[in-house]
Amino acid sequence: MAKTKRIITILLRLLAFGATLTATVVMVTSHDSAEVLNLKFSAKYTNSPAFKFYVIAEAIASGYGLIALFLCSKSSVERLIVILDVVVAMLLTSSISAALAEAEIGKKGNSHAGWLPICGQVPKFCDHVTGALIAGFAAAIVYLVLNLYSLLVVLAPLFPVKP
């Protein structure tokens, strides 16, 4: 039974690592340019603090995921990893929220503030951002499942089942 739990944990960690790494790479490679009224402008993730935060958070989660992948079998740091998993899940959730709000403005604009949508002019950029956000959502969901499973595994010895 312990081997099964370890395999499930490793698979979940691999999925989380893959999703966060994908989100980071896709967002970093998102750029496009357009010419509007003889003015050329370029759209890239570095133009937005929310997108920068998203990239940094996903990169931190990727690095942590890689380290945790190798440490998850060590029982001495098991509880610390569970706590850090929760912290990373919250970091991912906040960064996705910020990036999603920014993406919504890019897609639909904001008539109250006079901001026009830009996705019509730079569709390649918007497609990359959408892909990165989908990968980020997948990572957050995997971390949620990982957190629930880790809590079950770590807390199970505290509540033994009587035969």
mmCIF file of C-alpha atoms in Angstrom:
data_model
loop_
_atom_site.group_PDB
_atom_site.id
_atom_site.type_symbol
_atom_site.label_atom_id
_atom_site.label_comp_id
_atom_site.label_asym_id
_atom_site.label_seq_id
_atom_site.Cartn_x
_atom_site.Cartn_y
_atom_site.Cartn_z
ATOM 1 C CA MET A 1 0.000 0.000 0.000
ATOM 2 C CA ALA A 2 2.849 2.422 0.773
ATOM 3 C CA LYS A 3 4.313 1.858 -2.693
ATOM 4 C CA THR A 4 0.967 2.710 -4.316
ATOM 5 C CA LYS A 5 0.735 5.946 -2.324
ATOM 6 C CA ARG A 6 4.264 6.874 -3.348
ATOM 7 C CA ILE A 7 3.561 6.195 -7.041
ATOM 8 C CA ILE A 8 0.370 8.289 -6.950
ATOM 9 C CA THR A 9 2.227 11.141 -5.242
ATOM 10 C CA ILE A 10 5.046 11.024 -7.796
ATOM 11 C CA LEU A 11 2.576 10.999 -10.708
ATOM 12 C CA LEU A 12 0.691 13.978 -9.284
ATOM 13 C CA ARG A 13 3.962 15.846 -8.755
ATOM 14 C CA LEU A 14 5.053 15.095 -12.330
ATOM 15 C CA LEU A 15 1.726 16.403 -13.637
ATOM 16 C CA ALA A 16 2.028 19.545 -11.523
ATOM 17 C CA PHE A 17 5.607 20.121 -12.655
ATOM 18 C CA GLY A 18 4.678 19.637 -16.300
ATOM 19 C CA ALA A 19 1.713 21.997 -16.080
ATOM 20 C CA THR A 20 3.628 24.772 -14.303
ATOM 21 C CA LEU A 21 6.597 24.469 -16.636
ATOM 22 C CA THR A 22 4.296 24.573 -19.664
ATOM 23 C CA ALA A 23 2.481 27.635 -18.325
ATOM 24 C CA THR A 24 5.792 29.413 -17.739
ATOM 25 C CA VAL A 25 7.232 28.633 -21.173
ATOM 26 C CA VAL A 26 4.041 29.484 -23.066
ATOM 27 C CA MET A 27 3.632 32.823 -21.273
ATOM 28 C CA VAL A 28 7.296 33.791 -21.705
ATOM 29 C CA THR A 29 7.117 33.086 -25.439
ATOM 30 C CA SER A 30 3.954 35.162 -25.899
ATOM 31 C CA HIS A 31 4.600 38.214 -28.046
ATOM 32 C CA ASP A 32 3.028 39.832 -31.063
ATOM 33 C CA SER A 33 3.049 43.226 -32.719
ATOM 34 C CA ALA A 34 0.552 45.221 -34.726
ATOM 35 C CA GLU A 35 0.263 48.521 -36.521
ATOM 36 C CA VAL A 36 -2.719 50.717 -35.737
ATOM 37 C CA LEU A 37 -3.075 54.172 -37.305
ATOM 38 C CA ASN A 38 0.571 54.060 -38.442
ATOM 39 C CA LEU A 39 1.663 53.375 -34.875
ATOM 40 C CA LYS A 40 3.410 50.078 -34.227
ATOM 41 C CA PHE A 41 2.997 48.504 -30.829
ATOM 42 C CA SER A 42 4.081 45.189 -29.445
ATOM 43 C CA ALA A 43 2.333 43.035 -26.883
ATOM 44 C CA LYS A 44 4.393 40.867 -24.587
ATOM 45 C CA TYR A 45 4.011 39.526 -21.103
ATOM 46 C CA THR A 46 6.565 41.982 -19.692
ATOM 47 C CA ASN A 47 4.184 44.867 -20.451
ATOM 48 C CA SER A 48 1.906 43.772 -17.613
ATOM 49 C CA PRO A 49 2.790 43.459 -13.920
ATOM 50 C CA ALA A 50 0.063 40.823 -13.549
ATOM 51 C CA PHE A 51 1.620 38.683 -16.289
ATOM 52 C CA LYS A 52 5.083 39.145 -14.757
ATOM 53 C CA PHE A 53 3.702 37.975 -11.411
ATOM 54 C CA TYR A 54 2.106 35.005 -13.160
ATOM 55 C CA VAL A 55 5.389 33.981 -14.809
ATOM 56 C CA ILE A 56 7.342 34.346 -11.557
ATOM 57 C CA ALA A 57 4.743 32.368 -9.573
ATOM 58 C CA GLU A 58 4.613 29.580 -12.161
ATOM 59 C CA ALA A 59 8.431 29.449 -12.296
ATOM 60 C CA ILE A 60 8.620 29.226 -8.492
ATOM 61 C CA ALA A 61 6.039 26.442 -8.565
ATOM 62 C CA SER A 62 8.036 24.646 -11.275
ATOM 63 C CA GLY A 63 11.252 24.852 -9.283
ATOM 64 C CA TYR A 64 9.538 23.770 -6.100
ATOM 65 C CA GLY A 65 7.801 20.933 -7.932
ATOM 66 C CA LEU A 66 11.112 19.615 -9.214
ATOM 67 C CA ILE A 67 12.714 19.768 -5.761
ATOM 68 C CA ALA A 68 9.665 18.236 -4.066
ATOM 69 C CA LEU A 69 9.683 15.417 -6.602
ATOM 70 C CA PHE A 70 13.008 14.245 -5.220
ATOM 71 C CA LEU A 71 12.212 14.955 -1.565
ATOM 72 C CA CYS A 72 8.706 13.492 -1.378
ATOM 73 C CA SER A 73 10.012 10.042 -0.420
ATOM 74 C CA LYS A 74 11.909 11.371 2.606
ATOM 75 C CA SER A 75 9.682 10.961 5.647
ATOM 76 C CA SER A 76 11.620 13.577 7.622
ATOM 77 C CA VAL A 77 10.386 16.425 5.394
ATOM 78 C CA GLU A 78 6.987 14.991 4.505
ATOM 79 C CA ARG A 79 4.970 17.407 6.655
ATOM 80 C CA LEU A 80 7.010 20.401 5.504
ATOM 81 C CA ILE A 81 6.288 19.434 1.899
ATOM 82 C CA VAL A 82 2.560 19.251 2.661
ATOM 83 C CA ILE A 83 2.668 22.782 4.095
ATOM 84 C CA LEU A 84 4.687 24.072 1.134
ATOM 85 C CA ASP A 85 2.240 22.399 -1.275
ATOM 86 C CA VAL A 86 -0.538 24.491 0.243
ATOM 87 C CA VAL A 87 1.561 27.665 -0.050
ATOM 88 C CA VAL A 88 2.359 26.925 -3.704
ATOM 89 C CA ALA A 89 -1.308 26.203 -4.442
ATOM 90 C CA MET A 90 -2.268 29.586 -2.972
ATOM 91 C CA LEU A 91 0.511 31.313 -4.944
ATOM 92 C CA LEU A 92 -0.733 29.711 -8.155
ATOM 93 C CA THR A 93 -4.328 30.666 -7.393
ATOM 94 C CA SER A 94 -3.469 34.310 -6.781
ATOM 95 C CA SER A 95 -1.272 34.578 -9.874
ATOM 96 C CA ILE A 96 -3.928 32.977 -12.081
ATOM 97 C CA SER A 97 -6.526 35.393 -10.732
ATOM 98 C CA ALA A 98 -4.366 38.411 -11.508
ATOM 99 C CA ALA A 99 -3.423 37.177 -14.985
ATOM 100 C CA LEU A 100 -7.008 36.222 -15.787
ATOM 101 C CA ALA A 101 -8.243 39.701 -14.866
ATOM 102 C CA GLU A 102 -5.618 41.237 -17.137
ATOM 103 C CA ALA A 103 -6.500 38.830 -19.954
ATOM 104 C CA GLU A 104 -10.175 39.726 -19.628
ATOM 105 C CA ILE A 105 -9.341 43.406 -20.116
ATOM 106 C CA GLY A 106 -7.205 42.528 -23.132
ATOM 107 C CA LYS A 107 -9.992 40.506 -24.666
ATOM 108 C CA LYS A 108 -13.015 42.693 -23.931
ATOM 109 C CA GLY A 109 -11.556 46.033 -22.872
ATOM 110 C CA ASN A 110 -13.182 48.231 -20.259
ATOM 111 C CA SER A 111 -15.690 50.758 -21.537
ATOM 112 C CA HIS A 112 -15.876 52.563 -18.187
ATOM 113 C CA ALA A 113 -12.137 53.276 -18.193
ATOM 114 C CA GLY A 114 -11.944 53.797 -21.964
ATOM 115 C CA TRP A 115 -9.657 50.802 -22.535
ATOM 116 C CA LEU A 116 -10.080 49.134 -25.890
ATOM 117 C CA PRO A 117 -9.687 45.390 -26.434
ATOM 118 C CA ILE A 118 -6.376 44.401 -28.053
ATOM 119 C CA CYS A 119 -6.943 40.754 -28.968
ATOM 120 C CA GLY A 120 -8.271 41.740 -32.387
ATOM 121 C CA GLN A 121 -4.931 43.363 -33.225
ATOM 122 C CA VAL A 122 -2.569 40.822 -31.585
ATOM 123 C CA PRO A 123 -4.327 37.439 -31.739
ATOM 124 C CA LYS A 124 -1.108 35.404 -31.461
ATOM 125 C CA PHE A 125 -0.323 37.048 -28.121
ATOM 126 C CA CYS A 126 -3.841 36.451 -26.819
ATOM 127 C CA ASP A 127 -3.753 32.804 -27.910
ATOM 128 C CA HIS A 128 -0.477 32.268 -26.040
ATOM 129 C CA VAL A 129 -1.864 33.930 -22.917
ATOM 130 C CA THR A 130 -4.967 31.741 -23.119
ATOM 131 C CA GLY A 131 -2.815 28.606 -23.424
ATOM 132 C CA ALA A 132 -0.675 29.665 -20.483
ATOM 133 C CA LEU A 133 -3.752 30.312 -18.358
ATOM 134 C CA ILE A 134 -5.203 26.904 -19.237
ATOM 135 C CA ALA A 135 -1.940 25.237 -18.206
ATOM 136 C CA GLY A 136 -1.950 27.312 -15.008
ATOM 137 C CA PHE A 137 -5.499 26.210 -14.194
ATOM 138 C CA ALA A 138 -4.478 22.603 -14.773
ATOM 139 C CA ALA A 139 -1.519 23.070 -12.405
ATOM 140 C CA ALA A 140 -3.748 24.597 -9.733
ATOM 141 C CA ILE A 141 -6.206 21.708 -10.004
ATOM 142 C CA VAL A 142 -3.399 19.156 -9.780
ATOM 143 C CA TYR A 143 -2.021 20.929 -6.698
ATOM 144 C CA LEU A 144 -5.499 20.853 -5.142
ATOM 145 C CA VAL A 145 -5.733 17.096 -5.713
ATOM 146 C CA LEU A 146 -2.151 16.668 -4.488
ATOM 147 C CA ASN A 147 -2.935 18.635 -1.329
ATOM 148 C CA LEU A 148 -5.997 16.550 -0.592
ATOM 149 C CA TYR A 149 -4.144 13.303 -1.232
ATOM 150 C CA SER A 150 -1.108 14.385 0.811
ATOM 151 C CA LEU A 151 -3.319 15.325 3.736
ATOM 152 C CA LEU A 152 -4.967 11.930 3.528
ATOM 153 C CA VAL A 153 -1.609 10.134 3.488
ATOM 154 C CA VAL A 154 -0.005 12.233 6.228
ATOM 155 C CA LEU A 155 -3.027 12.271 8.535
ATOM 156 C CA ALA A 156 -4.040 8.617 8.038
ATOM 157 C CA PRO A 157 -1.712 7.313 10.805
ATOM 158 C CA LEU A 158 -3.353 9.696 13.265
ATOM 159 C CA PHE A 159 -6.748 8.081 12.731
ATOM 160 C CA PRO A 160 -6.246 4.303 12.603
ATOM 161 C CA VAL A 161 -9.113 2.211 11.327
ATOM 162 C CA LYS A 162 -10.199 -0.503 13.743
ATOM 163 C CA PRO A 163 -10.788 -3.911 12.143
#
